[in-house]
Amino acid sequence: MANPLMNLAFQAFAQRSTARLIQHVQQIEQAQETFLRSLLQSHQDTEFGREHKLSEIKTIDQFRLRLPIRPYSAFAPYIQRMAHGEANVLVPDPLIYFNISSGSTGQKKFIPVTARSRRFLSRSSRTAIGFAIKAALRDQRPLGKILFPMSVNPHGQTASGISYAPVSTSDMYLMDGLSRNLLFVHPPEAYQIADTTARYYICLMFALRDPNLRVILATFPILALQMCRQLEEHADSLIQDIEVGQIADWIKLEPQLRERLERKWSAAPRRAAQLRQIYQSYGRLTPQTAWSGLSLMVTARAGTSNFYFEQFPEYFGDLPIFGGIYACSEGNLGVHYDFNTDNAIPAIESTLIEFVPEDQWETDCPKTLMAWELEVGRRYRIVLTNYSGFYRYDLGDVVEIEGFFEQAPLMRFLHRRGGVISASTEKTTEAHVLATMQQLQKIFQVTLGNFCITLPKKDLPAYYLVNIELSPADRLADPEKFLQQFEVIMQSVQKFYAIKRRDQIAPPRLRILPSGSFEILRQRMIQRGISAAQIKFPHVTEDRQWLDGLSIEQEVRLE
């Protein structure tokens, strides 16, 4: 059967979803009122619904007046009971799964998943696909098979036997088998491989055999870069396996799984010869050389993503990057509408979204605005209500409004609340340090493998520790000048840092870490139970033990 992304009926279906969203954002107030009334009606007889008399609420204003904004901790006792098998607590429908948050920015959270909640989330997913198809047709970029080396293995089960895993894993696990077979270039067995290196290898092996791969999908940009490095590291072995029709003995596979994969694997000597010639000509394999007909990459945009995108041209050339869904474990928040844009349209068909303006962030009972009441250039914190059982949940995501699409604001994700550092009271965000480090890379013509700004454990006044790991091929010729420029740029992009530096914050220090340092941090996070597919390195942290145990090649101080 044909790949559904190339199927005209599927394209028409997805584009109808896109057209429906466009129609709804032209009447966004009515659309959000309708969504809320439908949700409250279906949830009014749950325990939470009876406690809060949801049946009496008819409008968004009444909803905001009756229910307070709550953190996850307010929902946790309900969810814990659901995990132990209690029904009709936050949602009326049977649970089929729990999504879990990554835990990289705090304690793990369990998010209920029902068949109904998935149906609503799928609306925004189809809409995003429709926008991607529209952009691909416009740019004459053919669509086809997808490379996505994701696991479908649950991380565990609750006391009542409900499986749980990160949302990307659960989406793959709950996807019907036919779609998996049709959409992806590798067989379904590849998703069952527990070992990350082995799974990447097998997915790359099947993908390399197909010269017409069109789409690469990665949850986060850093995972796309990790895949590229796996491709470089194992190029010889991959080409050999394609040539002879075997799977390398060193790949860690369960015997039964290996046997099933080998039955679906066969030699492709002509393709192997083509890949070997590319490898010899360029001295490496990269996605842009291995698949000359790639049409697009789908991965998270905005936030910390743009830092990693600076490394993409080396591997992907000028391949368009589509943001897909602006989402988190708790739900879908936005829909990207074009290639190479960080802005997203609110996912008003999946979520009721409220926005807390900056002047309300520190108040006990913050007032919210609705999507049609926002101002361009302002920053807001997101509050969501959806079919997963969250009612006015303070997610903590901070977005900036950069324009409007019809009556809907175009949101750009900046950072999760808590992604802030203060040596005094300046509140430097990830957006500030990302802008600074991007300028530094351009000025000094170096590529940073990664970085993180931390604070000293005891020294007062405190100062910024600028911890960087250079890409293996790069060297920083003048570290002291680099640190001086960090100071200049940081003060220009963060006015409160500039003010506090006068007499409350000591001069920053630069620490150059050995190659592989952030890989050590990644392994630590995995050992703490964070899924490899969900790891997000903080670029600022007030955890003063975050880098404990790492070596320091060089430390530089300002005079």
Coordinates of C-alpha atoms in Angstrom, one line a residue:
M1 CA 0.0 0.0 0.0
A2 CA 1.1 3.6 -0.6
N3 CA 2.5 5.8 2.2
P4 CA -0.5 7.8 3.5
L5 CA 1.5 11.0 3.3
M6 CA 1.6 10.5 -0.5
N7 CA -2.0 9.4 -0.6
L8 CA -4.3 12.1 -2.1
A9 CA -7.2 11.1 0.1
F10 CA -5.1 11.5 3.3
Q11 CA -3.7 14.8 2.1
A12 CA -7.2 16.1 1.5
F13 CA -8.3 14.8 5.0
A14 CA -5.4 16.6 6.7
Q15 CA -5.9 19.8 4.7
R16 CA -9.6 19.8 5.7
S17 CA -8.5 19.8 9.4
T18 CA -6.3 22.8 8.6
A19 CA -9.1 24.6 6.9
R20 CA -11.4 23.9 9.9
L21 CA -8.8 25.4 12.3
I22 CA -8.5 28.5 10.1
Q23 CA -12.3 28.8 10.1
H24 CA -12.3 28.5 13.9
V25 CA -9.6 31.1 14.6
Q26 CA -11.7 33.6 12.6
Q27 CA -14.2 33.2 15.4
I28 CA -11.8 32.2 18.2
E29 CA -13.9 33.4 21.1
Q30 CA -16.9 31.3 20.0
A31 CA -14.6 28.3 19.3
Q32 CA -13.1 28.4 22.8
E33 CA -16.5 28.8 24.5
T34 CA -17.8 25.8 22.6
F35 CA -14.8 23.7 23.5
L36 CA -15.2 24.5 27.2
R37 CA -18.9 23.8 27.3
S38 CA -18.4 20.5 25.7
L39 CA -15.6 19.5 28.1
L40 CA -17.6 20.6 31.2
Q41 CA -20.6 18.7 30.1
S42 CA -18.7 15.5 29.6
H43 CA -16.8 15.9 32.9
Q44 CA -19.6 17.3 35.1
D45 CA -20.4 14.0 36.8
T46 CA -16.8 13.1 37.7
E47 CA -15.7 13.5 41.3
F48 CA -13.9 16.7 40.4
G49 CA -16.9 17.9 38.4
R50 CA -19.3 17.4 41.3
E51 CA -16.9 19.0 43.8
H52 CA -16.6 22.1 41.7
K53 CA -20.2 22.1 40.3
L54 CA -19.0 22.1 36.7
S55 CA -22.7 21.6 35.6
E56 CA -23.5 25.1 36.7
I57 CA -20.7 26.8 34.6
K58 CA -21.9 28.0 31.2
T59 CA -19.2 30.6 30.1
I60 CA -15.5 31.1 30.2
D61 CA -15.9 34.0 32.6
Q62 CA -17.8 31.8 35.1
F63 CA -15.2 29.1 34.7
R64 CA -12.4 31.6 35.6
L65 CA -14.4 33.0 38.5
R66 CA -15.3 29.6 40.0
L67 CA -12.0 27.7 39.7
P68 CA -8.6 28.9 40.9
I69 CA -5.4 28.5 38.8
R70 CA -3.6 25.4 40.2
P71 CA -0.2 23.8 40.0
Y72 CA 0.3 20.1 39.2
S73 CA 0.5 19.4 43.0
A74 CA -3.2 20.2 43.3
F75 CA -4.1 17.5 40.7
A76 CA -1.5 14.9 42.0
P77 CA -3.7 13.4 44.7
Y78 CA -6.5 12.8 42.2
I79 CA -4.1 11.3 39.7
Q80 CA -2.5 9.0 42.3
R81 CA -6.0 7.6 43.0
M82 CA -6.5 7.1 39.3
A83 CA -3.2 5.3 39.1
H84 CA -4.4 2.9 41.8
G85 CA -7.5 2.1 39.7
E86 CA -10.2 4.5 40.9
A87 CA -12.6 5.5 38.1
N88 CA -14.4 8.8 37.3
V89 CA -12.1 10.9 39.4
L90 CA -10.8 13.7 37.0
V91 CA -12.1 12.2 33.8
P92 CA -15.2 10.1 33.1
D93 CA -13.5 7.7 30.6
P94 CA -11.4 4.6 31.3
L95 CA -7.6 5.2 31.3
I96 CA -5.6 3.6 28.6
Y97 CA -2.2 5.0 29.5
F98 CA -0.3 7.6 31.5
N99 CA 2.1 10.1 29.9
I100 CA 4.9 11.1 32.1
S101 CA 6.8 14.4 32.0
S102 CA 10.6 14.2 31.4
G103 CA 11.5 15.2 34.9
S104 CA 14.4 17.2 33.5
T105 CA 12.9 20.4 35.0
G106 CA 11.5 19.0 38.1
Q107 CA 9.7 15.9 39.6
K108 CA 8.0 13.5 37.2
K109 CA 4.4 14.1 36.6
F110 CA 1.8 11.5 35.5
I111 CA -0.8 12.7 32.9
P112 CA -4.0 10.6 32.3
V113 CA -4.6 9.4 28.8
T114 CA -8.0 8.3 27.5
A115 CA -9.3 7.4 24.1
R116 CA -11.3 10.7 24.1
S117 CA -8.3 12.8 25.2
R118 CA -6.3 11.2 22.3
R119 CA -9.0 12.0 19.8
F120 CA -9.0 15.7 20.8
L121 CA -5.2 15.8 20.7
S122 CA -5.2 14.2 17.2
R123 CA -7.2 17.1 15.9
S124 CA -4.2 19.5 16.3
S125 CA -1.8 16.8 15.0
R126 CA -3.8 16.3 11.8
T127 CA -4.0 20.1 11.4
A128 CA -0.2 20.4 11.7
I129 CA 0.2 17.6 9.1
G130 CA -2.2 19.6 6.8
F131 CA 0.0 22.7 7.2
A132 CA 3.1 20.7 6.4
I133 CA 1.5 19.2 3.3
K134 CA 0.4 22.6 2.2
A135 CA 3.9 24.0 2.6
A136 CA 5.5 20.9 0.9
L137 CA 3.2 21.2 -2.1
R138 CA 3.9 24.9 -2.4
D139 CA 7.7 24.3 -2.3
Q140 CA 7.4 21.2 -4.6
R141 CA 8.9 18.9 -1.9
P142 CA 7.5 15.4 -2.3
L143 CA 6.4 13.6 0.8
G144 CA 7.1 9.9 1.6
K145 CA 8.6 7.6 4.2
I146 CA 9.7 8.9 7.6
L147 CA 12.8 8.1 9.8
F148 CA 11.9 8.3 13.5
P149 CA 14.1 6.1 15.8
M150 CA 11.7 6.1 18.7
S151 CA 11.0 3.5 21.3
V152 CA 7.5 2.1 22.1
N153 CA 8.5 0.4 25.3
P154 CA 6.6 1.5 28.4
H155 CA 8.7 2.6 31.3
G156 CA 6.6 0.7 33.8
Q157 CA 3.1 0.2 35.1
T158 CA 1.0 1.7 37.9
A159 CA -0.4 -0.4 40.8
S160 CA -3.5 -1.0 38.7
G161 CA -1.5 -2.1 35.7
I162 CA -1.7 1.0 33.5
S163 CA 1.4 1.5 31.5
Y164 CA 3.3 4.8 31.5
A165 CA 6.0 6.4 29.3
P166 CA 6.9 9.8 27.8
V167 CA 4.3 11.2 25.4
S168 CA 6.4 10.6 22.3
T169 CA 6.7 6.9 23.3
S170 CA 3.0 6.6 24.2
D171 CA 2.0 8.2 20.9
M172 CA 4.0 5.5 19.0
Y173 CA 2.8 2.7 21.3
L174 CA -0.9 3.7 20.9
M175 CA -0.6 4.3 17.1
D176 CA -2.4 1.6 15.1
G177 CA -0.1 -0.9 13.5
L178 CA -1.2 -0.2 9.9
S179 CA -0.1 3.5 10.2
R180 CA 3.2 2.5 11.7
N181 CA 3.8 0.1 8.8
L182 CA 2.9 2.7 6.2
L183 CA 4.4 5.9 7.6
F184 CA 7.9 4.8 8.7
V185 CA 10.8 3.5 6.7
H186 CA 11.8 0.9 9.3
P187 CA 9.7 -2.1 10.5
P188 CA 7.7 -2.0 13.7
E189 CA 10.1 -4.3 15.4
A190 CA 12.7 -1.5 15.4
Y191 CA 10.6 0.4 18.0
Q192 CA 10.8 -2.5 20.4
I193 CA 14.6 -2.3 20.7
A194 CA 15.4 -1.2 24.3
D195 CA 19.0 -0.2 23.7
T196 CA 19.2 3.3 22.3
T197 CA 22.4 2.7 20.2
A198 CA 21.0 -0.5 18.8
R199 CA 17.6 1.1 17.9
Y200 CA 19.3 4.1 16.2
Y201 CA 21.5 1.7 14.2
I202 CA 18.6 -0.5 13.0
C203 CA 16.5 2.4 12.1
L204 CA 19.4 4.0 10.2
M205 CA 20.2 0.7 8.5
F206 CA 16.7 0.3 7.0
A207 CA 16.5 4.1 6.2
L208 CA 19.9 4.0 4.4
R209 CA 18.7 1.2 2.1
D210 CA 15.9 3.5 0.8
P211 CA 17.5 6.3 -1.2
N212 CA 14.0 8.0 -1.4
L213 CA 13.6 8.8 2.3
R214 CA 11.7 12.1 2.5
V215 CA 11.2 13.1 6.1
I216 CA 13.2 12.9 9.4
L217 CA 11.4 13.2 12.6
A218 CA 13.0 13.9 16.0
T219 CA 11.4 14.9 19.3
F220 CA 14.1 17.5 19.9
P221 CA 16.9 18.9 17.7
I222 CA 19.6 17.5 20.0
L223 CA 18.2 14.0 19.2
A224 CA 18.6 14.7 15.5
L225 CA 22.2 15.6 16.1
Q226 CA 22.8 12.4 18.1
M227 CA 21.4 10.4 15.2
C228 CA 23.8 12.2 12.9
R229 CA 26.7 11.3 15.1
Q230 CA 25.6 7.7 15.2
L231 CA 25.4 7.7 11.4
E232 CA 29.0 9.1 11.2
E233 CA 30.4 6.7 13.8
H234 CA 28.8 3.5 12.3
A235 CA 28.9 4.4 8.6
D236 CA 31.3 1.5 7.7
S237 CA 29.3 -1.1 9.6
L238 CA 26.0 0.2 8.2
I239 CA 27.2 0.0 4.6
Q240 CA 28.6 -3.5 5.2
D241 CA 25.3 -4.7 6.5
I242 CA 23.4 -3.2 3.5
E243 CA 25.9 -4.9 1.2
V244 CA 25.8 -8.4 2.6
G245 CA 22.2 -8.4 4.0
Q246 CA 23.2 -9.1 7.6
I247 CA 22.9 -7.3 11.0
A248 CA 26.2 -6.7 12.7
D249 CA 26.9 -9.1 15.6
W250 CA 27.9 -6.3 18.0
I251 CA 24.4 -4.8 17.9
K252 CA 22.6 -5.6 21.2
L253 CA 19.4 -7.4 20.2
E254 CA 17.3 -10.0 22.0
P255 CA 17.6 -13.2 20.0
Q256 CA 13.9 -13.4 19.0
L257 CA 13.9 -9.7 18.0
R258 CA 17.0 -10.2 15.9
E259 CA 15.5 -13.2 14.2
R260 CA 12.4 -11.2 13.3
L261 CA 14.4 -8.2 12.0
E262 CA 16.7 -10.5 9.9
R263 CA 13.6 -12.0 8.2
K264 CA 12.7 -8.5 7.0
W265 CA 16.3 -7.6 6.0
S266 CA 18.0 -8.3 2.7
A267 CA 21.1 -7.3 0.8
A268 CA 21.1 -4.2 -1.4
P269 CA 24.6 -4.2 -3.0
R270 CA 23.9 -1.4 -5.5
R271 CA 22.7 0.9 -2.7
A272 CA 25.7 -0.1 -0.6
A273 CA 28.1 0.8 -3.5
Q274 CA 26.4 4.2 -3.9
L275 CA 26.7 4.9 -0.1
R276 CA 30.3 3.8 -0.1
Q277 CA 31.1 6.1 -2.9
I278 CA 29.5 9.0 -1.0
Y279 CA 31.4 8.0 2.1
Q280 CA 34.7 8.0 0.3
S281 CA 34.0 11.3 -1.5
Y282 CA 33.0 13.2 1.6
G283 CA 34.9 11.2 4.3
R284 CA 31.6 10.8 6.2
L285 CA 27.9 10.0 5.9
T286 CA 25.4 12.8 6.7
P287 CA 21.7 13.0 6.1
Q288 CA 22.1 15.5 3.3
T289 CA 24.6 13.3 1.4
A290 CA 23.0 9.9 2.1
W291 CA 19.5 11.1 1.1
S292 CA 19.7 13.8 -1.5
G293 CA 15.9 14.0 -1.9
L294 CA 15.1 14.8 1.7
S295 CA 12.1 17.1 1.9
L296 CA 11.9 18.3 5.5
M297 CA 12.8 17.8 9.1
V298 CA 10.1 17.8 11.8
T299 CA 11.3 18.7 15.3
A300 CA 10.6 21.1 18.2
R301 CA 11.2 24.7 17.4
A302 CA 11.8 27.8 19.6
G303 CA 13.0 27.7 23.2
T304 CA 16.4 26.1 23.4
S305 CA 16.1 24.5 19.9
N306 CA 17.6 27.4 18.0
F307 CA 21.0 26.9 19.7
Y308 CA 21.1 23.4 18.3
F309 CA 19.9 24.5 14.8
E310 CA 23.1 26.4 14.4
Q311 CA 24.8 22.9 13.9
F312 CA 22.2 21.7 11.4
P313 CA 23.6 23.0 8.2
E314 CA 26.7 20.8 8.6
Y315 CA 24.4 17.7 8.5
F316 CA 21.2 18.8 6.8
G317 CA 22.2 21.7 4.6
D318 CA 19.2 24.1 4.0
L319 CA 16.6 21.4 4.7
P320 CA 13.3 23.1 5.9
I321 CA 12.5 22.5 9.6
F322 CA 8.8 22.2 10.5
G323 CA 7.8 22.6 14.2
G324 CA 4.8 20.3 14.0
I325 CA 3.0 20.6 17.3
Y326 CA 4.0 22.9 20.2
A327 CA 3.2 20.3 22.8
C328 CA 4.2 18.9 26.2
S329 CA 3.3 15.8 28.2
E330 CA 0.2 17.5 29.5
G331 CA -1.3 18.4 26.1
N332 CA -1.1 20.2 22.8
L333 CA -0.7 23.9 23.0
G334 CA -0.1 25.1 19.5
V335 CA 0.1 24.2 15.8
H336 CA 3.0 25.3 13.6
Y337 CA 1.8 26.6 10.2
D338 CA 4.8 26.8 8.0
F339 CA 8.4 25.8 7.5
N340 CA 11.2 27.5 9.4
T341 CA 9.0 29.5 11.7
D342 CA 9.0 29.5 15.5
N343 CA 5.4 30.8 15.9
A344 CA 2.5 28.5 16.6
I345 CA -1.3 29.1 16.4
P346 CA -3.0 28.1 19.7
A347 CA -4.4 24.5 19.6
I348 CA -7.9 25.8 20.3
E349 CA -9.6 22.5 19.2
S350 CA -7.6 20.5 21.8
T351 CA -7.2 22.9 24.7
L352 CA -8.7 25.9 26.4
I353 CA -5.7 28.3 26.8
E354 CA -5.5 31.2 29.2
F355 CA -2.6 33.6 29.4
V356 CA -1.1 35.2 32.6
P357 CA 0.5 38.6 31.9
E358 CA 3.9 39.3 33.4
D359 CA 2.5 41.8 35.9
Q360 CA 0.4 39.0 37.4
W361 CA 3.2 36.3 37.7
E362 CA 3.9 36.9 41.3
T363 CA 0.4 37.4 42.6
D364 CA -1.5 34.7 44.6
C365 CA -4.6 34.9 42.4
P366 CA -3.4 36.0 39.0
K367 CA -5.8 37.4 36.5
T368 CA -5.7 35.8 33.0
L369 CA -6.4 37.0 29.5
M370 CA -7.8 35.0 26.6
A371 CA -6.2 34.5 23.2
W372 CA -8.1 37.3 21.6
E373 CA -7.0 39.8 24.3
L374 CA -3.2 39.6 23.9
E375 CA -0.8 42.2 22.7
V376 CA 2.1 41.7 20.3
G377 CA 5.5 41.8 22.0
R378 CA 4.2 40.9 25.4
R379 CA 5.1 37.7 27.4
Y380 CA 2.6 35.5 29.1
R381 CA 2.5 32.3 31.1
I382 CA 0.2 29.6 29.9
V383 CA -2.7 28.1 31.8
L384 CA -4.5 25.1 30.2
T385 CA -7.7 23.1 30.5
N386 CA -8.1 19.9 28.5
Y387 CA -9.6 16.4 28.3
S388 CA -6.7 14.9 30.3
G389 CA -8.3 16.1 33.5
F390 CA -6.6 19.5 33.9
Y391 CA -8.7 22.5 34.9
R392 CA -6.9 25.9 34.8
Y393 CA -3.5 24.1 35.2
D394 CA -0.6 26.5 35.5
L395 CA 1.8 24.8 33.1
G396 CA 4.6 27.3 33.5
D397 CA 5.4 27.7 29.8
V398 CA 6.4 31.3 29.0
V399 CA 5.5 32.5 25.5
E400 CA 5.9 35.8 23.6
I401 CA 3.3 37.0 21.1
E402 CA 4.8 37.9 17.7
G403 CA 1.7 38.6 15.6
F404 CA -1.7 37.3 14.7
F405 CA -3.1 34.7 12.4
E406 CA -6.7 35.8 11.7
Q407 CA -7.9 36.4 15.3
A408 CA -5.4 34.0 16.9
P409 CA -2.2 35.1 18.5
L410 CA 1.1 33.6 17.1
M411 CA 2.9 32.3 20.1
R412 CA 6.7 31.7 20.4
F413 CA 7.8 29.4 23.3
L414 CA 10.6 31.0 25.3
H415 CA 11.1 28.8 28.3
R416 CA 9.5 26.8 31.1
R417 CA 9.0 28.8 34.3
G418 CA 12.0 27.8 36.5
G419 CA 14.4 28.1 33.6
V420 CA 15.8 31.2 35.2
I421 CA 19.0 32.0 37.1
S422 CA 19.6 34.9 39.6
A423 CA 23.0 35.7 41.2
S424 CA 21.0 38.6 42.8
T425 CA 17.4 39.3 41.7
E426 CA 18.0 39.8 37.9
K427 CA 16.1 36.7 36.6
T428 CA 18.2 35.8 33.6
T429 CA 16.3 33.4 31.4
E430 CA 17.3 30.8 28.9
A431 CA 16.3 33.2 26.1
H432 CA 18.8 35.7 27.4
V433 CA 21.7 33.3 27.5
L434 CA 20.8 31.6 24.2
A435 CA 20.9 35.0 22.4
T436 CA 24.3 35.7 24.1
M437 CA 25.9 32.4 23.2
Q438 CA 24.6 32.5 19.6
Q439 CA 26.3 35.9 19.1
L440 CA 29.5 34.6 20.7
Q441 CA 29.6 31.6 18.3
K442 CA 29.4 33.9 15.3
I443 CA 31.9 36.4 16.6
F444 CA 34.5 33.7 17.5
Q445 CA 33.6 31.3 14.6
V446 CA 33.3 28.3 16.9
T447 CA 30.6 25.7 17.5
L448 CA 29.6 24.9 21.1
G449 CA 28.6 21.3 21.6
N450 CA 26.6 22.5 24.6
F451 CA 26.7 25.0 27.5
C452 CA 25.1 25.8 30.8
I453 CA 25.3 28.8 33.1
T454 CA 25.5 28.0 36.8
L455 CA 26.3 29.8 40.0
P456 CA 29.1 29.1 42.5
K457 CA 28.3 27.0 45.6
K458 CA 29.4 29.5 48.3
D459 CA 31.1 32.6 46.9
L460 CA 29.5 36.0 47.7
P461 CA 28.8 38.1 45.8
A462 CA 27.7 35.4 43.4
Y463 CA 28.7 35.4 39.7
Y464 CA 27.9 33.5 36.5
L465 CA 29.9 30.4 35.7
V466 CA 29.9 30.0 31.9
N467 CA 30.4 26.3 31.3
I468 CA 31.0 25.4 27.7
E469 CA 31.9 22.3 25.8
L470 CA 33.4 23.0 22.3
S471 CA 32.7 20.7 19.4
P472 CA 35.6 18.3 18.9
A473 CA 36.9 20.0 15.8
D474 CA 36.9 23.5 17.4
R475 CA 39.4 25.4 19.6
L476 CA 38.9 28.7 21.4
A477 CA 41.9 30.8 20.6
D478 CA 41.3 33.6 23.1
P479 CA 39.2 32.4 26.0
E480 CA 39.7 35.7 27.9
K481 CA 38.3 37.7 25.0
F482 CA 35.4 35.3 24.8
L483 CA 34.5 35.9 28.4
Q484 CA 34.9 39.7 27.9
Q485 CA 32.5 39.5 25.0
F486 CA 30.1 37.4 27.0
E487 CA 30.0 40.1 29.6
V488 CA 29.3 42.8 27.0
I489 CA 26.6 40.9 25.1
M490 CA 24.9 39.7 28.3
Q491 CA 24.6 43.2 29.6
S492 CA 23.1 44.4 26.3
V493 CA 20.4 41.6 26.1
Q494 CA 19.6 41.5 29.8
K495 CA 19.2 45.0 31.2
F496 CA 18.6 43.8 34.8
Y497 CA 21.9 41.8 34.7
A498 CA 23.6 45.0 33.6
I499 CA 22.1 46.9 36.5
K500 CA 22.9 44.3 39.1
R501 CA 26.5 43.9 37.8
R502 CA 27.3 47.4 39.0
D503 CA 27.5 46.4 42.6
Q504 CA 25.6 43.1 43.3
I505 CA 27.0 40.5 40.9
A506 CA 30.7 39.6 40.7
P507 CA 32.5 39.3 37.2
P508 CA 31.6 36.0 35.4
R509 CA 34.1 33.1 34.9
L510 CA 34.5 30.8 32.0
R511 CA 35.0 27.1 32.4
I512 CA 36.0 25.0 29.3
L513 CA 34.9 21.4 29.8
P514 CA 36.4 18.4 28.0
S515 CA 34.7 16.8 25.1
G516 CA 32.1 14.3 26.2
S517 CA 31.1 16.2 29.4
F518 CA 27.5 16.7 28.4
E519 CA 27.3 13.0 27.4
I520 CA 28.2 12.2 31.0
L521 CA 25.4 14.5 32.1
R522 CA 23.0 12.8 29.7
Q523 CA 23.9 9.4 31.1
R524 CA 23.3 10.7 34.7
M525 CA 19.9 11.9 33.6
I526 CA 19.0 8.5 32.1
Q527 CA 20.2 6.8 35.3
R528 CA 17.7 9.1 37.2
G529 CA 14.9 7.6 35.1
I530 CA 14.6 10.3 32.5
S531 CA 13.8 8.9 29.0
A532 CA 16.6 9.4 26.5
A533 CA 14.1 10.7 24.0
Q534 CA 12.9 13.4 26.5
I535 CA 16.2 14.8 27.8
K536 CA 16.4 18.6 27.7
F537 CA 19.6 20.0 28.9
P538 CA 19.1 23.2 31.0
H539 CA 21.1 26.1 29.7
V540 CA 20.6 27.9 33.0
T541 CA 20.2 26.3 36.4
E542 CA 20.4 27.3 40.0
D543 CA 21.2 23.7 40.9
R544 CA 24.8 24.4 42.1
Q545 CA 25.6 20.6 42.0
W546 CA 24.6 20.2 38.4
L547 CA 28.1 19.9 37.1
D548 CA 29.7 18.2 40.1
G549 CA 32.3 15.6 39.2
L550 CA 33.0 16.9 35.7
S551 CA 36.6 17.8 34.8
I552 CA 37.5 21.4 33.9
E553 CA 40.2 21.9 31.2
Q554 CA 40.6 25.6 31.8
E555 CA 39.0 28.3 33.9
V556 CA 39.3 31.9 32.9
R557 CA 38.5 35.0 35.2
L558 CA 38.2 38.6 34.3
E559 CA 40.5 41.1 35.8

